[in-house]
Amino acid sequence: MMDLIGNLGLGLSAALTPYNILFCFVGTLLGTLVGVLPGIGPTATIAMLLPITLSLSPETSLIMLAGIYYGAQYGGSTTAILINLPGESSSAVTALDGYQMARQGRAGPALAAAALSSFFAGTIATVVVAALAPPLTSIALKFGSPEYFGLMVLGLAASIVLARGSVLKTIAMVSMGLVFGLVGTDINTGAMRFTLGRPELADGLNFVAVAVGLFGIAEILRNLETTIERTAVISRVAGLWPSRADFKAMIGPACRGTLLGSALGVLPGGGAILASFASYALEKKISKTPERFGNGAIEGVAGPEAANNAGAQTSFIPMLTLGVPANPVMALMIGAMIIQGIVPGPQVATEQPVLFWGLIASMWIGNLLLVILNLPLIGLWVKLLTVPYTVLFPAILAFASIGVYSVNSNTFDLYVMAAFGVFGYALSKLDFEPAPMLLGFVLGPLLEEHLRRAMTISHGDVSVFFTRPISAGLLTVALIVLIVAFLPNIARRRKQIFVEED
Amino acid sequence: MDIKNVAASGTLLAIGIGFGISSVFTMDVGSALRMGPGYFPLILSIVITVIGIAIGIKALRDTEVFHPQIAPLRALAAVIIAPILFGLTVRGLGFVPAVALTSLSAATAATGQRPLVVLAITLGITVFCLGVFYYGLGLPVRLIGPWLGV
């Protein structure tokens, strides 16, 4: 307990420099700014803004990224509530009741409920992260290559199950991501792989360029298909503060949502999305008046928002302790760390405690800033929704181009970004989901490295993965997860869930 | 025939076979004990190819109409050209002209914009980026490049 307080104190003192707070603030602001745009979810937002952070010191840049993440999440909820256009599946649940509240003239309380329950969940989840991270780190230090391999396979398997659409196609996307991740110099032998003779590819495909192309550019192209209709609901946001009755209705769902989110967020593969669905279903089930759900029940906003934010927070746990990303957003975070010269993994906590605890503390600061920033500025975000997309997307493209270039001052990366933009857009038209591919891309080199090492240790005997209890357990779970995804009635239900959110 | 999945299958086959051939012929595959650089990519290529075949066989039997909604060609071209233009000019022309060209290209993507509006958007973005990236973040770039004789 004393350790926990001491560690959080260290983190707070690291994060609470005026400089870091400034960038955390700018991050939340920019994150909200981009995240509030219809159709752009947190992953795309972070991908677009990631390059801007790279010129900062590692601590500040990760703190800013965390700010961007929370801002983007909240921006997505705002759009979901005000114009019923959720940017990512996790805020799709918020749109169900949030938009109905907005239509009944209760947009203010809906937005406040989202902000306050997110903040509540964020505060609790920060403590959960701080409490769980050190013990998990010490377990992780005992992990050998077979265990890491098992863990990554489990993460990829989970991302396959949670992706929408065909399981086969998603497996193909993960494999494609893995193989793209291997482009460049092989670390063991120094051999060039898939570089097509281009010296620029010797260090591999630039992660930022790939991410910005796959998500940013492809997203812009999707948005240019139609002129987005903007509904009139947004003109009236009056009476921000929830009533006393609203508060009473919010507390229970927010607490249960926080619990669900904290638990599910730790799971690899996108637990936060699962958490908001689960929370909505739970609240509807235990409500005395389930018929109000879907017609503007404030519980249907507070619960999922809390679950989502808590899950977003605790999904940092596998990344911080094991260096294994739980979802595409964490994959982006890891990408940023690697560019900054930090090797993600359990050693970060011991070797760079200031960075580690600073990041955890900044999660809470980011959440606090969000409440301070968003409640008074809601009028501004509403206005932003009326700024034409024709002005916004050239700006986003210019930022992204400058940002991608600034990573290595390499013009080749810009061509990679354009190519992956077209590729990502084509893939989405063929019903391939890009998110699992990005996860594969980040994990490719790591997965190969641990596979090779494990096989060398075991003298080429594959059974090493099944004789060590932890890796056997992880791989068994991964296998079960995949088999479940192929079961016909689960497949049907997955389809239903994802149709509902569209 | 299910055109969409035929195309999906084609994409997978092209990538799977392409990377597979490259793994076998340009690198050492090795064995399970001593994995060469080509070992893991070869396994992945085989997975991709097999999935491509499976999707392809099913797609050839199915009948499905495919009318995807695709962004107008003009928008597609303008958005893709924007970063390429930046890459081609940032060294030679310098940061300011490169940003201006990039935003100009992007701004022309939307149809029905008056030229004056496009110019205003371009100017605004250029000034903003100059402020944020050069003066704010101290990006080490030349504002005006050697091609312009500076």
Coordinates of C-alpha atoms in Angstrom, one line a residue, chain A residues 90 158-159 162 260-278 307-308 310-312 314-315 326-328:
Chain A
S90 CA -17.1 1.2 -28.3
A158 CA -8.5 -12.5 -29.3
S159 CA -8.2 -9.7 -31.9
L162 CA -13.4 -9.5 -31.7
L260 CA -16.6 -4.7 -15.8
G261 CA -14.3 -2.4 -17.8
S262 CA -11.4 -2.8 -15.4
A263 CA -11.6 -6.6 -15.6
L264 CA -12.3 -6.9 -19.3
G265 CA -9.8 -4.3 -20.4
V266 CA -6.9 -6.4 -19.2
L267 CA -7.8 -9.1 -21.7
P268 CA -5.8 -8.9 -24.9
G269 CA -7.5 -8.1 -28.1
G270 CA -9.9 -5.2 -27.4
G271 CA -11.6 -5.8 -24.1
A272 CA -12.8 -2.2 -23.9
I273 CA -15.3 -2.7 -26.7
L274 CA -16.5 -5.9 -25.1
A275 CA -16.9 -4.0 -21.8
S276 CA -19.2 -1.3 -23.1
F277 CA -21.5 -3.9 -24.7
A278 CA -21.5 -6.0 -21.6
A307 CA -16.9 0.6 -18.8
N308 CA -15.2 1.8 -21.9
A310 CA -12.0 1.8 -17.4
G311 CA -11.2 -0.7 -20.1
A312 CA -9.2 1.8 -22.1
T314 CA -6.5 -1.1 -17.9
S315 CA -5.6 -2.1 -21.4
A326 CA -3.9 -5.4 -26.2
N327 CA -5.5 -3.6 -29.1
P328 CA -4.5 -1.4 -32.1

